[in-house]
């Protein structure tokens, strides 16, 4: 067994893209829940990754360990000394530069893996359904998902789509009851298990609406959805929905919106350009607006001087 200076978890992350496909599935499964993996059997690891047990053995040996037991021992030791209470890549005594470098590198690796696994055909299927929909209601749960739903609704609105962002449980049910076959319930929840939103999704589907889910694979929400945009990133050490999940969701929404704009045609692209010019000229942060407020302040000042 080798005794690498670098931690095993860090090695797994950095070499993930280089591994053969089957071994990459084993490593990804370990990275998604290293504490559970450290206590798992070879059979359990193989089942979770949907590979053979010899593949698990080869993966462990590929990292310099003579047996799966030695590999798991190193993994357990790495968990003990790692900064998992802060960030999975950070150690308690890291400098500011090391913290910045490790966190950015971990995010890049995570998003690169997302790029390899993204289902482009599913993106296009969802874009087509959004282009055809009479109304698109975006359901969310919690702060992170609500931010994503608002972003999605704003992007759809600018493309001329009839869209709403709804986070209230009762309003989601009202929405679900009125969408119908021409509507889309676009449900965003990385955790994917909030009961009231699952109920709204089921009800929307029962009324004929298409349910699109942006969530992790294998969540209850993923199982309900007609169309699934699956996002899988390593778990955050502190938050249920960490920064890498934020970035992954935003990138999926960005890709989806670009494909939707392409399907809707040049008129939509031209309209988006016009909106940008309009906001640059008349928005609250525009030069014209700043000039208006300055002149307004001067006018008020002049009136006060006249009264004195």
GROMACS .gro file of C-alpha atoms in nm:
model
  308
    1UNK     CA    1   0.000   0.000   0.000
    2UNK     CA    2   0.128   0.344  -0.087
    3UNK     CA    3   0.127   0.627   0.163
    4UNK     CA    4   0.067   0.929  -0.056
    5UNK     CA    5   0.141   1.269   0.087
    6UNK     CA    6  -0.183   1.395  -0.064
    7UNK     CA    7  -0.510   1.285   0.098
    8UNK     CA    8  -0.706   1.005  -0.065
    9UNK     CA    9  -1.017   1.217  -0.115
   10UNK     CA   10  -0.814   1.483  -0.292
   11UNK     CA   11  -0.657   1.216  -0.515
   12UNK     CA   12  -1.001   1.080  -0.601
   13UNK     CA   13  -1.122   1.424  -0.704
   14UNK     CA   14  -0.816   1.514  -0.908
   15UNK     CA   15  -0.793   1.182  -1.092
   16UNK     CA   16  -1.166   1.137  -1.144
   17UNK     CA   17  -1.165   1.247  -1.509
   18UNK     CA   18  -0.870   1.018  -1.591
   19UNK     CA   19  -1.028   0.695  -1.467
   20UNK     CA   20  -1.194   0.438  -1.693
   21UNK     CA   21  -1.571   0.480  -1.697
   22UNK     CA   22  -1.652   0.195  -1.458
   23UNK     CA   23  -1.383   0.295  -1.207
   24UNK     CA   24  -1.497   0.657  -1.233
   25UNK     CA   25  -1.843   0.547  -1.117
   26UNK     CA   26  -1.687   0.385  -0.811
   27UNK     CA   27  -1.482   0.694  -0.729
   28UNK     CA   28  -1.780   0.926  -0.784
   29UNK     CA   29  -1.991   0.717  -0.548
   30UNK     CA   30  -1.723   0.739  -0.280
   31UNK     CA   31  -1.689   1.115  -0.323
   32UNK     CA   32  -2.065   1.167  -0.297
   33UNK     CA   33  -2.075   1.009   0.050
   34UNK     CA   34  -1.725   0.921   0.172
   35UNK     CA   35  -1.836   0.846   0.527
   36UNK     CA   36  -2.088   0.588   0.412
   37UNK     CA   37  -1.835   0.444   0.167
   38UNK     CA   38  -1.575   0.401   0.441
   39UNK     CA   39  -1.806   0.159   0.620
   40UNK     CA   40  -1.941  -0.020   0.313
   41UNK     CA   41  -1.857  -0.367   0.185
   42UNK     CA   42  -1.717  -0.435  -0.162
   43UNK     CA   43  -2.057  -0.569  -0.264
   44UNK     CA   44  -2.235  -0.256  -0.141
   45UNK     CA   45  -1.992  -0.027  -0.325
   46UNK     CA   46  -2.034  -0.230  -0.643
   47UNK     CA   47  -2.413  -0.220  -0.618
   48UNK     CA   48  -2.418   0.154  -0.552
   49UNK     CA   49  -2.196   0.223  -0.855
   50UNK     CA   50  -2.366  -0.047  -1.066
   51UNK     CA   51  -2.036  -0.215  -1.146
   52UNK     CA   52  -1.880  -0.551  -1.070
   53UNK     CA   53  -1.692  -0.625  -0.746
   54UNK     CA   54  -1.363  -0.678  -0.937
   55UNK     CA   55  -1.403  -0.321  -1.068
   56UNK     CA   56  -1.409  -0.194  -0.709
   57UNK     CA   57  -1.092  -0.393  -0.634
   58UNK     CA   58  -0.918  -0.255  -0.944
   59UNK     CA   59  -1.016   0.099  -0.845
   60UNK     CA   60  -0.857   0.058  -0.503
   61UNK     CA   61  -0.542  -0.093  -0.649
   62UNK     CA   62  -0.524   0.189  -0.904
   63UNK     CA   63  -0.466   0.428  -0.617
   64UNK     CA   64  -0.179   0.222  -0.481
   65UNK     CA   65  -0.358   0.008  -0.219
   66UNK     CA   66  -0.306  -0.366  -0.208
   67UNK     CA   67  -0.657  -0.440  -0.087
   68UNK     CA   68  -0.998  -0.280  -0.049
   69UNK     CA   69  -0.950  -0.295   0.328
   70UNK     CA   70  -0.632  -0.084   0.306
   71UNK     CA   71  -0.809   0.161   0.078
   72UNK     CA   72  -1.101   0.198   0.320
   73UNK     CA   73  -0.865   0.242   0.614
   74UNK     CA   74  -0.691   0.527   0.429
   75UNK     CA   75  -1.028   0.678   0.345
   76UNK     CA   76  -1.136   0.666   0.710
   77UNK     CA   77  -0.808   0.824   0.820
   78UNK     CA   78  -0.846   1.098   0.560
   79UNK     CA   79  -1.195   1.176   0.688
   80UNK     CA   80  -1.062   1.210   1.042
   81UNK     CA   81  -0.791   1.460   0.952
   82UNK     CA   82  -0.974   1.638   0.671
   83UNK     CA   83  -1.151   1.970   0.709
   84UNK     CA   84  -1.488   1.817   0.626
   85UNK     CA   85  -1.655   2.033   0.892
   86UNK     CA   86  -1.559   2.337   0.681
   87UNK     CA   87  -1.522   2.210   0.327
   88UNK     CA   88  -1.436   1.866   0.197
   89UNK     CA   89  -1.110   1.995   0.042
   90UNK     CA   90  -0.992   2.226   0.319
   91UNK     CA   91  -0.778   2.144   0.622
   92UNK     CA   92  -0.807   2.348   0.943
   93UNK     CA   93  -0.455   2.489   0.913
   94UNK     CA   94  -0.473   2.589   0.544
   95UNK     CA   95  -0.371   2.942   0.450
   96UNK     CA   96  -0.607   3.184   0.276
   97UNK     CA   97  -0.438   3.109  -0.057
   98UNK     CA   98  -0.474   2.733  -0.004
   99UNK     CA   99  -0.839   2.769   0.093
  100UNK     CA  100  -0.913   2.977  -0.217
  101UNK     CA  101  -0.722   2.741  -0.446
  102UNK     CA  102  -0.878   2.424  -0.304
  103UNK     CA  103  -1.235   2.548  -0.308
  104UNK     CA  104  -1.208   2.684  -0.663
  105UNK     CA  105  -1.037   2.367  -0.783
  106UNK     CA  106  -1.305   2.149  -0.622
  107UNK     CA  107  -1.577   2.352  -0.793
  108UNK     CA  108  -1.402   2.328  -1.131
  109UNK     CA  109  -1.368   1.950  -1.097
  110UNK     CA  110  -1.734   1.919  -0.996
  111UNK     CA  111  -1.858   2.129  -1.288
  112UNK     CA  112  -1.629   1.951  -1.532
  113UNK     CA  113  -1.783   1.624  -1.422
  114UNK     CA  114  -2.130   1.778  -1.468
  115UNK     CA  115  -2.033   1.868  -1.825
  116UNK     CA  116  -1.935   1.508  -1.899
  117UNK     CA  117  -2.255   1.365  -1.761
  118UNK     CA  118  -2.514   1.619  -1.875
  119UNK     CA  119  -2.794   1.472  -2.086
  120UNK     CA  120  -2.804   1.695  -2.394
  121UNK     CA  121  -3.101   1.511  -2.542
  122UNK     CA  122  -3.299   1.573  -2.224
  123UNK     CA  123  -3.207   1.943  -2.235
  124UNK     CA  124  -3.356   1.963  -2.584
  125UNK     CA  125  -3.669   1.771  -2.484
  126UNK     CA  126  -3.730   2.014  -2.198
  127UNK     CA  127  -3.658   2.315  -2.422
  128UNK     CA  128  -3.910   2.189  -2.677
  129UNK     CA  129  -4.174   2.144  -2.409
  130UNK     CA  130  -4.109   2.495  -2.273
  131UNK     CA  131  -4.140   2.639  -2.624
  132UNK     CA  132  -4.479   2.474  -2.666
  133UNK     CA  133  -4.622   2.543  -2.319
  134UNK     CA  134  -4.909   2.784  -2.264
  135UNK     CA  135  -4.787   2.853  -1.910
  136UNK     CA  136  -4.482   2.754  -1.708
  137UNK     CA  137  -4.501   2.763  -1.329
  138UNK     CA  138  -4.172   2.725  -1.142
  139UNK     CA  139  -4.206   2.561  -0.799
  140UNK     CA  140  -3.935   2.588  -0.535
  141UNK     CA  141  -3.853   2.490  -0.178
  142UNK     CA  142  -3.618   2.686   0.049
  143UNK     CA  143  -3.381   2.974  -0.017
  144UNK     CA  144  -3.154   2.810  -0.275
  145UNK     CA  145  -3.431   2.664  -0.489
  146UNK     CA  146  -3.637   2.983  -0.469
  147UNK     CA  147  -3.341   3.181  -0.601
  148UNK     CA  148  -3.314   2.936  -0.893
  149UNK     CA  149  -3.689   2.945  -0.963
  150UNK     CA  150  -3.689   3.325  -0.968
  151UNK     CA  151  -3.393   3.325  -1.205
  152UNK     CA  152  -3.565   3.075  -1.435
  153UNK     CA  153  -3.893   3.269  -1.432
  154UNK     CA  154  -3.711   3.592  -1.515
  155UNK     CA  155  -3.530   3.432  -1.807
  156UNK     CA  156  -3.850   3.278  -1.943
  157UNK     CA  157  -4.037   3.607  -1.904
  158UNK     CA  158  -3.778   3.791  -2.112
  159UNK     CA  159  -3.830   3.536  -2.389
  160UNK     CA  160  -4.202   3.606  -2.397
  161UNK     CA  161  -4.301   3.289  -2.212
  162UNK     CA  162  -4.588   3.307  -1.965
  163UNK     CA  163  -4.412   3.205  -1.643
  164UNK     CA  164  -4.453   3.234  -1.266
  165UNK     CA  165  -4.227   3.154  -0.970
  166UNK     CA  166  -4.420   3.001  -0.680
  167UNK     CA  167  -4.282   2.897  -0.341
  168UNK     CA  168  -4.601   2.897  -0.130
  169UNK     CA  169  -4.744   2.549  -0.070
  170UNK     CA  170  -5.106   2.649  -0.122
  171UNK     CA  171  -5.029   2.850  -0.434
  172UNK     CA  172  -4.840   2.555  -0.579
  173UNK     CA  173  -5.153   2.341  -0.540
  174UNK     CA  174  -5.368   2.612  -0.700
  175UNK     CA  175  -5.119   2.629  -0.986
  176UNK     CA  176  -5.116   2.251  -1.023
  177UNK     CA  177  -5.494   2.244  -1.051
  178UNK     CA  178  -5.500   2.500  -1.334
  179UNK     CA  179  -5.201   2.415  -1.554
  180UNK     CA  180  -5.363   2.140  -1.759
  181UNK     CA  181  -5.215   1.955  -2.059
  182UNK     CA  182  -5.073   2.274  -2.210
  183UNK     CA  183  -4.885   2.370  -1.894
  184UNK     CA  184  -4.550   2.284  -1.735
  185UNK     CA  185  -4.475   2.252  -1.366
  186UNK     CA  186  -4.100   2.314  -1.346
  187UNK     CA  187  -3.997   2.196  -0.999
  188UNK     CA  188  -3.656   2.291  -0.859
  189UNK     CA  189  -3.530   2.118  -0.546
  190UNK     CA  190  -3.179   1.981  -0.509
  191UNK     CA  191  -3.280   1.768  -0.209
  192UNK     CA  192  -3.599   1.668  -0.388
  193UNK     CA  193  -3.804   1.538  -0.097
  194UNK     CA  194  -4.021   1.822   0.042
  195UNK     CA  195  -4.368   1.664   0.088
  196UNK     CA  196  -4.587   1.958  -0.009
  197UNK     CA  197  -4.400   2.025  -0.333
  198UNK     CA  198  -4.408   1.655  -0.420
  199UNK     CA  199  -4.783   1.666  -0.367
  200UNK     CA  200  -4.816   1.966  -0.600
  201UNK     CA  201  -4.603   1.792  -0.864
  202UNK     CA  202  -4.815   1.476  -0.845
  203UNK     CA  203  -5.135   1.679  -0.868
  204UNK     CA  204  -5.008   1.880  -1.166
  205UNK     CA  205  -4.924   1.557  -1.344
  206UNK     CA  206  -5.265   1.410  -1.264
  207UNK     CA  207  -5.422   1.713  -1.435
  208UNK     CA  208  -5.223   1.646  -1.751
  209UNK     CA  209  -4.942   1.898  -1.702
  210UNK     CA  210  -4.583   1.807  -1.780
  211UNK     CA  211  -4.365   1.793  -1.469
  212UNK     CA  212  -4.002   1.893  -1.524
  213UNK     CA  213  -3.765   1.842  -1.230
  214UNK     CA  214  -3.425   1.997  -1.168
  215UNK     CA  215  -3.291   1.781  -0.887
  216UNK     CA  216  -3.046   1.507  -0.796
  217UNK     CA  217  -3.101   1.167  -0.955
  218UNK     CA  218  -3.296   0.911  -0.753
  219UNK     CA  219  -3.477   1.164  -0.534
  220UNK     CA  220  -3.855   1.126  -0.482
  221UNK     CA  221  -3.898   1.430  -0.707
  222UNK     CA  222  -3.690   1.267  -0.981
  223UNK     CA  223  -3.918   0.964  -0.971
  224UNK     CA  224  -4.231   1.178  -1.014
  225UNK     CA  225  -4.104   1.390  -1.304
  226UNK     CA  226  -4.194   1.338  -1.668
  227UNK     CA  227  -3.866   1.503  -1.767
  228UNK     CA  228  -3.564   1.499  -1.538
  229UNK     CA  229  -3.269   1.738  -1.545
  230UNK     CA  230  -3.040   1.547  -1.313
  231UNK     CA  231  -2.770   1.736  -1.123
  232UNK     CA  232  -2.526   1.549  -0.903
  233UNK     CA  233  -2.244   1.720  -0.714
  234UNK     CA  234  -2.042   1.615  -0.408
  235UNK     CA  235  -2.226   1.689  -0.082
  236UNK     CA  236  -2.141   2.009   0.102
  237UNK     CA  237  -1.984   1.979   0.447
  238UNK     CA  238  -2.203   2.249   0.601
  239UNK     CA  239  -2.512   2.317   0.389
  240UNK     CA  240  -2.764   2.080   0.238
  241UNK     CA  241  -2.736   2.278  -0.084
  242UNK     CA  242  -2.383   2.409  -0.121
  243UNK     CA  243  -2.208   2.643  -0.361
  244UNK     CA  244  -2.131   2.373  -0.615
  245UNK     CA  245  -2.500   2.281  -0.633
  246UNK     CA  246  -2.584   2.651  -0.686
  247UNK     CA  247  -2.335   2.674  -0.972
  248UNK     CA  248  -2.448   2.347  -1.128
  249UNK     CA  249  -2.815   2.449  -1.123
  250UNK     CA  250  -2.738   2.790  -1.271
  251UNK     CA  251  -2.534   2.634  -1.551
  252UNK     CA  252  -2.810   2.387  -1.636
  253UNK     CA  253  -3.061   2.674  -1.647
  254UNK     CA  254  -2.823   2.876  -1.867
  255UNK     CA  255  -2.778   2.587  -2.112
  256UNK     CA  256  -3.152   2.524  -2.118
  257UNK     CA  257  -3.236   2.890  -2.183
  258UNK     CA  258  -2.987   2.916  -2.470
  259UNK     CA  259  -3.134   2.605  -2.633
  260UNK     CA  260  -3.485   2.742  -2.580
  261UNK     CA  261  -3.390   3.073  -2.743
  262UNK     CA  262  -3.245   2.881  -3.038
  263UNK     CA  263  -3.570   2.689  -3.077
  264UNK     CA  264  -3.785   3.002  -3.053
  265UNK     CA  265  -3.587   3.165  -3.333
  266UNK     CA  266  -3.411   3.493  -3.425
  267UNK     CA  267  -3.703   3.711  -3.312
  268UNK     CA  268  -3.647   3.609  -2.950
  269UNK     CA  269  -3.272   3.666  -2.974
  270UNK     CA  270  -3.337   4.011  -3.119
  271UNK     CA  271  -3.584   4.084  -2.839
  272UNK     CA  272  -3.331   3.987  -2.573
  273UNK     CA  273  -3.078   4.226  -2.726
  274UNK     CA  274  -3.339   4.503  -2.722
  275UNK     CA  275  -3.417   4.438  -2.354
  276UNK     CA  276  -3.048   4.469  -2.269
  277UNK     CA  277  -3.021   4.801  -2.454
  278UNK     CA  278  -3.339   4.926  -2.289
  279UNK     CA  279  -3.210   4.851  -1.938
  280UNK     CA  280  -2.870   5.002  -2.016
  281UNK     CA  281  -3.041   5.323  -2.123
  282UNK     CA  282  -3.331   5.349  -1.880
  283UNK     CA  283  -3.249   5.115  -1.593
  284UNK     CA  284  -3.197   5.239  -1.237
  285UNK     CA  285  -2.821   5.199  -1.275
  286UNK     CA  286  -2.803   5.372  -1.614
  287UNK     CA  287  -2.629   5.701  -1.682
  288UNK     CA  288  -2.956   5.862  -1.791
  289UNK     CA  289  -3.129   5.769  -1.469
  290UNK     CA  290  -2.835   5.898  -1.264
  291UNK     CA  291  -2.851   6.226  -1.457
  292UNK     CA  292  -3.223   6.250  -1.395
  293UNK     CA  293  -3.188   6.206  -1.021
  294UNK     CA  294  -2.902   6.456  -1.007
  295UNK     CA  295  -3.104   6.718  -1.194
  296UNK     CA  296  -3.403   6.640  -0.972
  297UNK     CA  297  -3.193   6.702  -0.661
  298UNK     CA  298  -3.064   7.031  -0.808
  299UNK     CA  299  -3.423   7.136  -0.879
  300UNK     CA  300  -3.529   7.070  -0.519
  301UNK     CA  301  -3.225   7.262  -0.394
  302UNK     CA  302  -3.311   7.561  -0.615
  303UNK     CA  303  -3.670   7.563  -0.484
  304UNK     CA  304  -3.545   7.573  -0.127
  305UNK     CA  305  -3.315   7.863  -0.207
  306UNK     CA  306  -3.605   8.056  -0.364
  307UNK     CA  307  -3.812   8.014  -0.046
  308UNK     CA  308  -3.531   8.159   0.165
   0.00000   0.00000   0.00000
